[in-house]
């Protein structure tokens, strides 16, 4: 012992072992990288401006020979309210239906058909541009004063209104208020009423109000407020609803009545929301066909939720996909590292995994691949240099891994990882499993199979081809009786990732009582109930298999004892191979005692209660004892 101690002191003094009397990792390049400090990430990173597709669309008007016309249908339920046409200089990606939240009670559905190509010379682009400007001017007069046209998308009436130029000339300008009072029959054909005494405040015309003697001079305009709301992409809380139902009566002398029918003005209010919808489709399509092209996603509908932060307030966000992708990433990383480094113990493997899956590395990957340009973080935010949480950047990478897995299993998930983490050699799971199994089977096998392995396999529910794996799985680090037999630590490292994957994918597929997907917070809570040390220890003790035994019975004190056949339940921890370390033995015995005391209450909670037995599991508190 003295000679060994002096040898270690000598090795330490010349710098060949560290303060823990372990070999220095710097002599192994891969080990040194694993044990290097995991890169710390700043809380916030300055990232690229959000990708803006409109300059390219606007420029296409100068060169295109084909214009694509799409029909826009506005529907309330199944009833069509109006039709419009949308003009684009390029073919747009598939546009899904859009819901417009007009107020707390009114929802409209917008259907945008596939663009039909027309020769540019057959279409009056200039007239369509003027109509678009006229539509927007009817509701945004101040903003449109300086506008000179050049809109990336153009809009015209979808119904048959005859010659568009003639229609435009007809709806421009204003009506004489007295003419409207004396002759109008259809209020819907009248445009916005603007009260000039109140800086041009907008109203919707509902007819004439006659008071006094009934003369024209005594008539007033019967109107309702024109809604101020411009964001139709999000629900309106009932308590925030604008009051527009009450009639108001205006002096016609104070008013200007526009010729543009109010239904077109109402559509003009929806144009920014429709443009935002198209912009998201163009952005997602550019990402889908650019950075993410190697994954070959089936469509942009799979990708879009993965790039939306909750704060963006889009129709869906990345939280569920990130929950799934985080588990897929860790499982594939754990399998890859374990197969590539078959002599590394669990400590090296865990540290190496931390480098790969850390938020710092994933956030860096988002910036290295220019993914940050496509991440939607704030509603309608358009600034050149954004500051984004690095946690958000990492979450989007994990969400894309989850989306790829849903779209094409591990094959597409691995394709996604090859884009964002190219420093890792991502082989298929089948290849990695083959490497691990071959290594286990090539190791020296057991001279004889332990007699209790058949019982253990019955308990587990699986018959092992390579019995050495089973031996390794039940060998505590303290047990050193069989040479070249590692402990369960490497398999625990791998099993932890596989268990998390199995539980996560199961929870992800759950529906609530209304058949809706579970919310992220609920999924995290459910996973915590199944993947925790107390629950797993409880299950290892509660799952038993009966083995035949013989009991000694002495029914007659004067007679010889009898051997009576019987059975005894045996649980997984009883197969654990370990050294007789007092602390370990004491911990195992204490855990069994607490299990016996708490099992009835925990079983009752699982069988009859809606409340998870956290308190009982806290009292159970199984210990994990090291080999020393």
Coordinates of C-alpha atoms in Angstrom, one line a residue:
X1 CA 0.0 0.0 0.0
X2 CA 2.8 2.4 0.9
X3 CA 4.6 1.8 -2.4
X4 CA 1.3 2.3 -4.4
X5 CA 0.7 5.6 -2.5
X6 CA 4.2 6.8 -3.1
X7 CA 3.8 6.0 -6.8
X8 CA 0.6 8.0 -7.0
X9 CA 2.3 10.9 -5.2
X10 CA 5.1 10.8 -7.8
X11 CA 2.6 10.7 -10.7
X12 CA 0.8 13.7 -9.2
X13 CA 4.0 15.7 -8.8
X14 CA 5.0 15.3 -12.4
X15 CA 1.5 16.3 -13.5
X16 CA 0.3 12.9 -14.9
X17 CA -2.8 12.7 -12.6
X18 CA -5.2 15.4 -11.4
X19 CA -6.3 16.4 -7.9
X20 CA -8.8 13.5 -7.9
X21 CA -5.9 11.1 -8.6
X22 CA -7.4 10.4 -12.0
X23 CA -5.4 10.4 -15.3
X24 CA -5.4 13.8 -17.0
X25 CA -7.9 13.9 -19.9
X26 CA -5.6 16.1 -21.9
X27 CA -3.8 13.0 -23.0
X28 CA -6.9 11.9 -24.9
X29 CA -8.1 14.5 -27.4
X30 CA -11.8 13.4 -27.4
X31 CA -11.8 13.0 -23.6
X32 CA -10.3 16.5 -23.2
X33 CA -13.1 17.9 -25.4
X34 CA -15.7 16.1 -23.3
X35 CA -14.3 17.4 -20.1
X36 CA -13.8 21.0 -21.3
X37 CA -16.2 23.5 -19.8
X38 CA -19.6 23.6 -21.6
X39 CA -19.8 26.9 -23.4
X40 CA -21.7 29.5 -21.5
X41 CA -24.3 31.4 -23.5
X42 CA -25.4 35.0 -23.1
X43 CA -29.0 35.4 -22.2
X44 CA -29.7 37.5 -25.3
X45 CA -28.1 37.5 -28.8
X46 CA -28.2 40.1 -31.5
X47 CA -29.4 38.2 -34.6
X48 CA -30.2 39.0 -38.2
X49 CA -33.2 40.9 -39.2
X50 CA -36.2 38.8 -40.0
X51 CA -36.3 37.6 -43.6
X52 CA -38.4 40.0 -45.7
X53 CA -39.8 38.5 -48.9
X54 CA -41.5 41.7 -50.2
X55 CA -38.5 43.4 -51.9
X56 CA -38.1 40.4 -54.1
X57 CA -41.8 40.2 -54.9
X58 CA -42.0 43.9 -55.7
X59 CA -38.9 43.7 -57.9
X60 CA -40.5 40.8 -59.8
X61 CA -43.2 43.1 -61.2
X62 CA -40.4 44.6 -63.4
X63 CA -39.3 41.4 -65.0
X64 CA -42.1 38.9 -64.9
X65 CA -44.1 38.0 -68.0
X66 CA -46.7 36.1 -66.0
X67 CA -49.1 37.4 -63.4
X68 CA -50.8 35.0 -61.0
X69 CA -54.4 35.7 -60.1
X70 CA -55.9 34.1 -56.9
X71 CA -59.5 34.3 -55.9
X72 CA -60.1 35.4 -52.3
X73 CA -63.4 34.3 -50.7
X74 CA -64.5 35.9 -47.4
X75 CA -67.0 33.6 -45.6
X76 CA -69.1 33.8 -42.5
X77 CA -69.7 30.1 -41.7
X78 CA -70.6 28.7 -45.1
X79 CA -72.0 31.9 -46.5
X80 CA -69.8 33.8 -48.9
X81 CA -69.8 37.6 -48.1
X82 CA -67.6 38.8 -50.9
X83 CA -65.0 37.9 -53.5
X84 CA -61.8 39.7 -54.4
X85 CA -58.9 39.0 -56.7
X86 CA -55.3 39.1 -55.7
X87 CA -52.5 39.6 -58.2
X88 CA -48.9 38.4 -57.7
X89 CA -45.8 38.6 -60.0
X90 CA -44.7 35.2 -58.8
X91 CA -46.3 31.9 -57.9
X92 CA -47.1 31.9 -54.2
X93 CA -46.7 28.8 -52.0
X94 CA -49.8 27.0 -50.8
X95 CA -51.9 29.4 -48.7
X96 CA -54.0 27.8 -46.0
X97 CA -57.3 29.2 -44.8
X98 CA -57.0 32.3 -42.6
X99 CA -59.3 33.1 -39.7
X100 CA -60.2 36.8 -39.1
X101 CA -61.3 37.8 -35.6
X102 CA -63.5 40.8 -36.5
X103 CA -64.8 41.2 -33.0
X104 CA -65.6 39.0 -29.9
X105 CA -68.6 37.5 -31.7
X106 CA -67.7 37.5 -35.4
X107 CA -65.3 35.2 -37.1
X108 CA -64.6 35.2 -40.8
X109 CA -62.8 32.7 -42.9
X110 CA -60.6 33.7 -45.8
X111 CA -59.9 31.2 -48.5
X112 CA -57.2 32.1 -51.0
X113 CA -57.2 30.0 -54.1
X114 CA -54.1 28.8 -56.0
X115 CA -52.8 31.4 -58.4
X116 CA -53.6 31.0 -62.1
X117 CA -51.0 32.3 -64.4
X118 CA -52.0 34.9 -67.0
X119 CA -49.8 36.7 -69.5
X120 CA -48.9 40.1 -68.1
X121 CA -49.9 42.0 -71.2
X122 CA -53.5 40.7 -70.8
X123 CA -53.8 42.4 -67.4
X124 CA -53.9 46.1 -66.6
X125 CA -51.4 46.0 -63.8
X126 CA -51.5 49.8 -63.6
X127 CA -55.2 49.9 -63.0
X128 CA -55.0 47.1 -60.4
X129 CA -52.3 49.1 -58.7
X130 CA -54.5 52.2 -58.6
X131 CA -57.5 50.2 -57.3
X132 CA -55.3 48.8 -54.5
X133 CA -54.2 52.3 -53.6
X134 CA -57.8 53.5 -53.6
X135 CA -58.9 50.6 -51.4
X136 CA -56.2 51.3 -48.8
X137 CA -56.8 55.1 -49.0
X138 CA -60.4 54.6 -48.0
X139 CA -59.4 53.3 -44.6
X140 CA -55.8 54.5 -44.2
X141 CA -56.0 58.0 -45.8
X142 CA -53.1 59.5 -43.8
X143 CA -50.7 56.6 -44.6
X144 CA -51.6 56.6 -48.3
X145 CA -51.0 60.3 -48.9
X146 CA -47.3 59.7 -49.8
X147 CA -47.8 56.3 -51.3
X148 CA -47.0 56.1 -55.0
X149 CA -48.2 52.6 -55.6
X150 CA -45.7 49.8 -56.3
X151 CA -47.5 47.4 -54.0
X152 CA -46.1 43.8 -53.9
X153 CA -49.6 42.3 -54.1
X154 CA -52.6 43.9 -55.9
X155 CA -56.3 43.6 -55.1
X156 CA -59.4 44.2 -57.3
X157 CA -63.1 43.3 -57.0
X158 CA -63.7 39.6 -57.6
X159 CA -67.3 40.0 -58.8
X160 CA -68.1 41.0 -62.4
X161 CA -67.9 44.8 -62.1
X162 CA -67.2 45.3 -65.8
X163 CA -64.3 47.4 -66.9
X164 CA -62.0 47.9 -63.9
X165 CA -60.9 51.4 -65.0
X166 CA -64.5 52.5 -65.3
X167 CA -65.3 51.0 -61.9
X168 CA -62.4 52.8 -60.3
X169 CA -63.5 56.1 -61.7
X170 CA -67.0 55.5 -60.4
X171 CA -66.0 54.8 -56.8
X172 CA -63.5 57.7 -56.5
X173 CA -64.5 60.9 -54.9
X174 CA -67.4 61.8 -52.6
X175 CA -71.1 62.0 -52.6
X176 CA -73.1 65.1 -51.8
X177 CA -74.7 64.4 -48.5
X178 CA -78.1 65.8 -49.4
X179 CA -78.2 63.7 -52.6
X180 CA -77.6 60.6 -50.5
X181 CA -80.4 61.6 -48.1
X182 CA -82.9 62.1 -50.9
X183 CA -82.1 59.2 -53.2
X184 CA -80.1 56.4 -51.7
X185 CA -81.9 53.1 -51.5
X186 CA -79.1 50.7 -50.7
X187 CA -77.0 51.7 -47.7
X188 CA -74.4 49.1 -48.5
X189 CA -73.6 51.0 -51.8
X190 CA -72.6 54.0 -49.8
X191 CA -69.0 54.5 -48.7
X192 CA -67.6 55.6 -45.3
X193 CA -69.1 58.7 -43.7
X194 CA -66.5 61.0 -42.3
X195 CA -67.4 63.6 -39.7
X196 CA -65.2 66.6 -40.6
X197 CA -66.0 68.2 -37.2
X198 CA -64.2 65.4 -35.6
X199 CA -61.1 65.2 -37.8
X200 CA -62.7 62.9 -40.3
X201 CA -63.8 60.2 -37.9
X202 CA -65.2 57.2 -39.8
X203 CA -68.8 55.9 -39.7
X204 CA -70.9 53.3 -41.6
X205 CA -74.0 54.7 -43.2
X206 CA -77.3 53.1 -42.2
X207 CA -79.9 55.5 -43.8
X208 CA -81.5 58.8 -43.2
X209 CA -83.1 59.9 -39.9
X210 CA -86.1 62.2 -40.3
X211 CA -87.1 64.5 -37.4
X212 CA -89.0 67.7 -37.0
X213 CA -91.4 68.5 -39.9
X214 CA -89.8 66.0 -42.3
X215 CA -88.1 68.4 -44.6
X216 CA -84.8 67.5 -46.2
X217 CA -83.2 70.2 -44.2
X218 CA -84.2 68.4 -41.0
X219 CA -82.8 65.0 -42.0
X220 CA -79.7 63.6 -40.4
X221 CA -77.3 60.8 -41.2
X222 CA -78.0 57.6 -39.3
X223 CA -74.7 55.9 -38.8
X224 CA -72.6 53.5 -36.6
X225 CA -69.0 53.7 -35.7
X226 CA -66.6 52.2 -38.2
X227 CA -64.4 49.8 -36.2
X228 CA -60.9 51.0 -35.3
X229 CA -59.6 47.5 -35.0
X230 CA -56.8 46.7 -37.5
X231 CA -55.4 43.4 -36.0
X232 CA -57.8 40.7 -37.1
X233 CA -55.3 37.9 -36.5
X234 CA -56.0 37.5 -32.8
X235 CA -59.1 37.0 -30.7
X236 CA -60.8 39.9 -29.1
X237 CA -61.5 39.6 -25.3
X238 CA -65.2 40.1 -24.6
X239 CA -64.3 42.9 -22.1
X240 CA -62.2 44.7 -24.7
X241 CA -64.9 44.8 -27.4
X242 CA -65.4 48.1 -29.1
X243 CA -68.9 49.5 -28.9
X244 CA -70.1 49.9 -32.5
X245 CA -73.8 48.8 -32.3
X246 CA -75.3 52.0 -31.2
X247 CA -76.8 54.4 -33.8
X248 CA -75.4 57.9 -34.0
X249 CA -77.0 60.8 -35.8
X250 CA -74.8 63.3 -37.7
X251 CA -75.5 66.6 -39.4
X252 CA -74.9 66.1 -43.1
X253 CA -73.4 69.6 -43.3
X254 CA -70.5 68.3 -41.2
X255 CA -69.9 65.1 -43.1
X256 CA -68.2 63.8 -46.3
X257 CA -69.5 60.6 -47.8
X258 CA -67.1 58.6 -49.9
X259 CA -68.1 56.7 -53.1
X260 CA -66.1 53.6 -52.4
X261 CA -68.8 51.1 -51.2
X262 CA -68.3 50.3 -47.5
X263 CA -67.9 46.6 -48.1
X264 CA -64.7 47.3 -50.1
X265 CA -63.5 49.6 -47.3
X266 CA -64.1 46.7 -44.8
X267 CA -62.0 44.4 -47.1
X268 CA -59.3 47.0 -47.2
X269 CA -59.1 46.8 -43.4
X270 CA -58.3 43.0 -43.8
X271 CA -55.5 43.6 -46.4
X272 CA -52.7 43.9 -43.8
X273 CA -53.8 40.7 -42.1
X274 CA -53.9 38.9 -45.5
X275 CA -50.5 40.3 -46.4
X276 CA -49.1 39.1 -43.1
X277 CA -50.5 35.6 -43.8
X278 CA -48.9 35.6 -47.3
X279 CA -45.6 36.9 -45.8
X280 CA -45.5 34.0 -43.3
X281 CA -46.1 31.6 -46.2
X282 CA -43.3 33.1 -48.3
X283 CA -40.9 33.2 -45.3
X284 CA -41.6 29.5 -44.4
X285 CA -41.3 28.5 -48.1
X286 CA -37.9 30.2 -48.4
X287 CA -36.7 28.4 -45.3
X288 CA -38.2 25.1 -46.4
X289 CA -36.5 25.3 -49.8
X290 CA -33.2 26.7 -48.4
X291 CA -31.7 25.9 -45.1
X292 CA -34.0 23.0 -44.5
X293 CA -34.0 21.6 -48.1
X294 CA -32.0 18.4 -47.2
X295 CA -34.8 17.3 -44.8
X296 CA -37.4 17.3 -47.5
X297 CA -40.3 18.3 -45.3
X298 CA -43.7 17.3 -46.8
X299 CA -44.8 20.9 -46.6
X300 CA -44.6 24.3 -45.0
X301 CA -47.5 23.5 -42.6
X302 CA -45.1 21.1 -40.7
X303 CA -42.4 23.8 -40.5
X304 CA -44.3 27.0 -39.6
X305 CA -45.2 26.2 -36.0
X306 CA -41.6 25.2 -35.2
X307 CA -40.3 28.8 -36.0
X308 CA -43.0 30.7 -34.0
X309 CA -42.1 31.8 -30.5
X310 CA -45.2 32.2 -28.2
X311 CA -44.7 35.9 -28.1
X312 CA -45.2 36.1 -31.9
X313 CA -48.9 35.3 -31.3
X314 CA -49.2 33.3 -34.4
X315 CA -51.7 30.5 -34.9
X316 CA -49.6 27.9 -33.0
X317 CA -46.1 28.0 -31.6
X318 CA -43.0 25.8 -31.1
X319 CA -43.6 24.7 -27.5
X320 CA -45.1 21.2 -28.1
X321 CA -42.6 20.5 -30.9
X322 CA -39.7 21.6 -28.7
X323 CA -40.9 19.3 -25.9
X324 CA -40.7 16.4 -28.4
X325 CA -37.5 17.5 -30.2
X326 CA -35.6 17.9 -27.0
X327 CA -36.1 14.2 -26.2
X328 CA -35.3 13.1 -29.7
X329 CA -32.1 15.1 -29.7
X330 CA -30.9 13.6 -26.4
X331 CA -31.8 10.1 -27.4
X332 CA -29.9 10.2 -30.7
X333 CA -27.0 12.0 -29.1
X334 CA -26.7 9.5 -26.3
X335 CA -26.9 6.5 -28.7
X336 CA -24.3 8.1 -31.0
X337 CA -21.8 8.9 -28.3
X338 CA -22.1 5.5 -26.6
X339 CA -21.5 3.7 -29.9
X340 CA -18.6 6.0 -30.9
X341 CA -16.8 5.8 -27.5
X342 CA -17.2 2.3 -26.2
X343 CA -14.5 2.6 -23.5
X344 CA -15.9 5.8 -22.0
X345 CA -17.7 5.6 -18.7
X346 CA -20.9 7.3 -17.9
X347 CA -19.2 10.5 -16.7
X348 CA -17.4 11.1 -19.9
X349 CA -20.5 10.3 -22.0
X350 CA -22.7 12.7 -20.0
X351 CA -20.2 15.5 -20.3
X352 CA -19.8 15.0 -24.0
X353 CA -23.6 14.9 -24.4
X354 CA -23.9 18.2 -22.5
X355 CA -21.6 19.8 -25.2
X356 CA -23.9 18.6 -28.0
X357 CA -27.3 19.4 -26.6
X358 CA -26.5 22.5 -24.6
X359 CA -28.6 25.6 -25.4
X360 CA -25.5 27.5 -26.1
X361 CA -24.5 25.1 -28.9
X362 CA -28.0 25.0 -30.3
X363 CA -28.3 28.8 -30.2
X364 CA -25.0 29.0 -32.1
X365 CA -26.2 26.5 -34.6
X366 CA -29.3 28.7 -35.3
X367 CA -27.0 31.7 -36.1
X368 CA -24.4 29.7 -38.0
X369 CA -27.1 28.4 -40.4
X370 CA -28.9 31.7 -40.7
X371 CA -32.0 30.1 -39.2
X372 CA -32.3 33.1 -36.9
X373 CA -33.6 35.1 -40.0
X374 CA -36.7 33.0 -40.1
X375 CA -37.7 32.9 -36.4
X376 CA -40.8 34.8 -35.6
X377 CA -40.4 36.3 -32.1
X378 CA -42.6 39.4 -31.8
X379 CA -45.9 40.2 -33.5
X380 CA -45.4 42.2 -36.7
X381 CA -41.9 43.2 -35.6
X382 CA -39.7 44.5 -38.4
X383 CA -36.3 45.9 -37.3
X384 CA -32.9 45.4 -38.8
X385 CA -31.1 44.0 -35.7
X386 CA -33.2 42.0 -33.3
X387 CA -32.2 40.9 -29.9
X388 CA -33.5 37.4 -29.2
X389 CA -33.2 35.1 -26.2
X390 CA -30.6 32.4 -26.9
X391 CA -33.0 30.0 -25.2
X392 CA -35.5 30.8 -28.0
X393 CA -32.9 30.2 -30.6
X394 CA -32.1 26.8 -29.1
X395 CA -35.8 25.9 -28.7
X396 CA -36.5 26.5 -32.4
X397 CA -33.7 24.1 -33.3
X398 CA -35.2 21.5 -31.0
X399 CA -38.7 22.2 -32.4
X400 CA -37.5 21.6 -35.9
X401 CA -36.0 18.3 -34.8
X402 CA -39.4 17.4 -33.4
X403 CA -41.2 18.5 -36.6
X404 CA -38.8 16.5 -38.7
X405 CA -39.4 13.4 -36.5
X406 CA -43.2 13.8 -36.9
X407 CA -42.8 14.2 -40.6
X408 CA -40.5 11.3 -41.3
X409 CA -39.4 9.6 -38.1
X410 CA -35.7 9.2 -37.2
X411 CA -34.6 9.5 -40.8
X412 CA -35.7 13.1 -41.1
X413 CA -34.7 13.9 -37.5
X414 CA -31.2 12.8 -38.3
X415 CA -31.2 14.9 -41.5
X416 CA -32.1 17.9 -39.4
X417 CA -29.3 17.2 -37.0
X418 CA -26.8 17.0 -39.8
X419 CA -27.7 20.5 -40.8
X420 CA -27.4 22.1 -37.3
X421 CA -24.8 19.9 -35.6
X422 CA -22.5 18.8 -38.5
X423 CA -19.6 18.1 -36.1
X424 CA -21.3 14.9 -35.0
X425 CA -21.3 11.8 -37.2
X426 CA -25.1 11.1 -37.3
X427 CA -25.6 7.5 -38.4
X428 CA -28.9 5.7 -38.3
X429 CA -30.2 4.1 -35.1
X430 CA -29.9 0.7 -36.7
X431 CA -26.2 1.3 -37.4
X432 CA -25.6 2.5 -33.9
X433 CA -27.5 -0.4 -32.4
X434 CA -25.5 -2.8 -34.5
X435 CA -22.2 -1.3 -33.3
X436 CA -23.3 -1.5 -29.7
X437 CA -24.6 -5.0 -29.9
X438 CA -21.6 -6.2 -31.9
X439 CA -19.3 -4.8 -29.2
X440 CA -21.2 -6.6 -26.4
X441 CA -21.3 -9.9 -28.3
X442 CA -17.6 -9.7 -29.2
X443 CA -16.7 -9.3 -25.5
X444 CA -15.7 -12.4 -23.6
X445 CA -19.0 -14.2 -22.8
X446 CA -20.0 -15.8 -19.6
X447 CA -18.7 -19.4 -19.2
X448 CA -22.1 -20.4 -17.9
X449 CA -25.4 -18.5 -17.8
X450 CA -26.3 -17.7 -14.1
X451 CA -29.2 -20.0 -13.0
X452 CA -31.4 -17.1 -12.0
X453 CA -31.3 -15.3 -15.4
X454 CA -34.3 -17.2 -16.7
X455 CA -36.3 -15.8 -13.8
X456 CA -34.9 -12.3 -14.3
X457 CA -35.8 -12.4 -18.0
X458 CA -39.4 -13.5 -17.0
X459 CA -39.6 -10.6 -14.7
X460 CA -38.3 -8.1 -17.3
X461 CA -40.4 -9.6 -20.1
X462 CA -37.5 -10.0 -22.6
X463 CA -35.1 -12.8 -23.5
X464 CA -31.6 -11.6 -24.2
X465 CA -29.6 -12.9 -27.1
X466 CA -26.4 -11.5 -25.5
X467 CA -26.6 -12.5 -21.8
X468 CA -23.6 -10.3 -21.0
X469 CA -25.8 -7.2 -21.5
X470 CA -28.2 -8.5 -18.9
X471 CA -25.3 -9.2 -16.5
X472 CA -24.0 -5.7 -17.0
X473 CA -27.4 -4.2 -16.4
X474 CA -27.7 -5.7 -12.9
X475 CA -24.0 -5.1 -11.8
X476 CA -23.4 -2.3 -9.4
X477 CA -20.1 -0.4 -9.7
X478 CA -19.0 -2.0 -6.4
X479 CA -19.1 -5.6 -7.8
X480 CA -15.7 -6.6 -9.3
X481 CA -15.9 -10.4 -9.2
X482 CA -16.0 -11.1 -13.0
X483 CA -13.1 -9.6 -15.0
X484 CA -14.0 -7.2 -17.9
X485 CA -17.6 -6.9 -16.8
X486 CA -18.5 -3.2 -16.6
X487 CA -21.2 -2.0 -14.2
X488 CA -24.7 -0.8 -15.3
X489 CA -23.6 2.9 -15.5
X490 CA -23.2 3.0 -19.3
X491 CA -26.5 1.2 -19.9
X492 CA -28.1 3.5 -17.3
X493 CA -26.9 6.5 -19.3
X494 CA -28.4 5.1 -22.5
X495 CA -31.6 3.8 -20.8
X496 CA -32.3 7.2 -19.3
X497 CA -32.4 8.8 -22.8
X498 CA -34.5 5.9 -24.2
X499 CA -37.0 6.0 -21.3
X500 CA -37.4 9.8 -21.7
X501 CA -38.0 9.3 -25.4
X502 CA -40.6 6.6 -24.9
X503 CA -42.5 8.6 -22.2
X504 CA -42.3 11.8 -24.2
X505 CA -43.6 10.4 -27.5
X506 CA -46.4 8.7 -25.6
X507 CA -47.4 11.9 -23.8
X508 CA -47.1 13.9 -27.0
X509 CA -49.8 11.7 -28.6
X510 CA -52.3 12.1 -25.7
X511 CA -55.5 14.2 -26.1
X512 CA -57.4 15.9 -23.3
X513 CA -61.1 15.2 -22.7
X514 CA -62.1 17.5 -25.5
X515 CA -59.7 15.7 -27.9
X516 CA -57.3 18.6 -28.1
X517 CA -53.5 18.2 -27.9
X518 CA -52.1 18.6 -24.4
X519 CA -50.6 22.0 -23.5
X520 CA -46.8 22.1 -22.9
X521 CA -47.1 22.6 -19.1
X522 CA -49.4 19.6 -18.8
X523 CA -47.0 17.5 -20.8
X524 CA -44.0 18.5 -18.7
X525 CA -46.0 17.6 -15.5
X526 CA -47.0 14.2 -16.8
X527 CA -43.4 13.4 -17.8
X528 CA -42.2 14.3 -14.4
X529 CA -44.6 11.8 -12.9
X530 CA -43.2 8.9 -14.9
X531 CA -39.5 9.8 -15.1
X532 CA -38.3 10.3 -11.6
X533 CA -36.2 8.2 -9.3
X534 CA -38.8 7.5 -6.7
X535 CA -41.4 6.3 -9.2
X536 CA -38.9 4.0 -11.0
X537 CA -37.6 2.6 -7.7
X538 CA -41.2 2.0 -6.6
X539 CA -41.9 0.1 -9.8
X540 CA -38.8 -2.0 -9.6
X541 CA -39.9 -3.2 -6.1
X542 CA -43.6 -3.6 -6.9
X543 CA -43.1 -5.6 -10.0
X544 CA -42.4 -9.2 -8.9
X545 CA -42.3 -12.7 -10.2
X546 CA -43.0 -15.8 -8.1
X547 CA -40.4 -18.5 -7.7
X548 CA -41.1 -21.9 -6.2
X549 CA -39.7 -22.6 -2.8
X550 CA -40.1 -25.3 -0.1
X551 CA -41.1 -24.3 3.4
X552 CA -40.6 -26.4 6.5
X553 CA -43.9 -27.2 8.2
X554 CA -44.3 -29.0 11.5
X555 CA -48.0 -29.7 12.0
X556 CA -47.2 -32.3 14.7
X557 CA -44.5 -31.5 17.3
X558 CA -43.9 -35.2 17.7
X559 CA -43.5 -35.9 14.0
X560 CA -40.7 -35.2 11.6
X561 CA -40.9 -31.7 9.8
X562 CA -42.4 -31.7 6.3
X563 CA -41.2 -29.8 3.2
X564 CA -44.3 -28.0 1.7
X565 CA -44.1 -26.5 -1.8
X566 CA -44.8 -22.8 -1.9
X567 CA -43.9 -19.6 -3.8
X568 CA -42.1 -16.4 -2.9
X569 CA -42.3 -13.1 -4.8
X570 CA -38.9 -11.7 -6.0
X571 CA -38.4 -8.2 -7.3
X572 CA -35.7 -6.6 -9.6
X573 CA -33.4 -5.2 -6.8
X574 CA -32.9 -8.7 -5.5
X575 CA -31.0 -9.6 -8.6
X576 CA -28.6 -6.7 -8.2
X577 CA -25.0 -7.8 -8.0
X578 CA -23.0 -5.7 -5.5
X579 CA -20.2 -5.8 -3.0
X580 CA -21.2 -6.1 0.7
X581 CA -20.6 -2.4 1.4
X582 CA -22.3 -1.6 4.7
X583 CA -23.7 1.8 3.5
X584 CA -25.1 0.1 0.3
X585 CA -26.7 -2.8 2.1
X586 CA -28.2 -0.5 4.7
X587 CA -29.6 1.8 2.0
X588 CA -31.2 -1.1 0.2
X589 CA -32.7 -2.5 3.3
X590 CA -34.0 0.9 4.4
X591 CA -35.6 1.5 0.9
X592 CA -37.3 -1.9 1.1
X593 CA -38.7 -1.0 4.6
X594 CA -40.0 2.3 3.4
X595 CA -41.5 0.6 0.3
X596 CA -43.4 -1.9 2.5
X597 CA -44.7 0.9 4.7
X598 CA -45.8 3.2 1.8
X599 CA -46.9 0.7 -0.9
X600 CA -50.6 0.6 0.2
X601 CA -51.0 4.4 0.2
X602 CA -49.2 4.8 -3.2
X603 CA -51.2 1.9 -4.8
X604 CA -54.4 3.4 -3.4
X605 CA -53.5 6.8 -4.9
X606 CA -52.8 5.3 -8.3
X607 CA -56.0 3.2 -8.2
X608 CA -58.5 5.6 -6.9
X609 CA -57.2 9.2 -6.6
X610 CA -56.9 11.9 -9.1
X611 CA -53.9 13.4 -7.2
X612 CA -50.4 12.1 -7.9
X613 CA -48.8 10.8 -4.6
X614 CA -45.9 13.3 -4.6
X615 CA -45.9 13.4 -0.8
X616 CA -45.7 9.7 -0.4
X617 CA -42.9 9.5 -3.0
X618 CA -41.0 12.3 -1.1
X619 CA -41.2 10.1 2.0
X620 CA -40.0 7.0 0.0
X621 CA -36.9 8.8 -1.2
X622 CA -34.7 5.9 -2.4
X623 CA -31.0 6.5 -2.0
X624 CA -28.4 6.1 -4.7
X625 CA -25.2 4.8 -3.1
X626 CA -21.8 4.9 -4.9
X627 CA -19.3 2.1 -5.1
X628 CA -17.0 3.5 -2.4

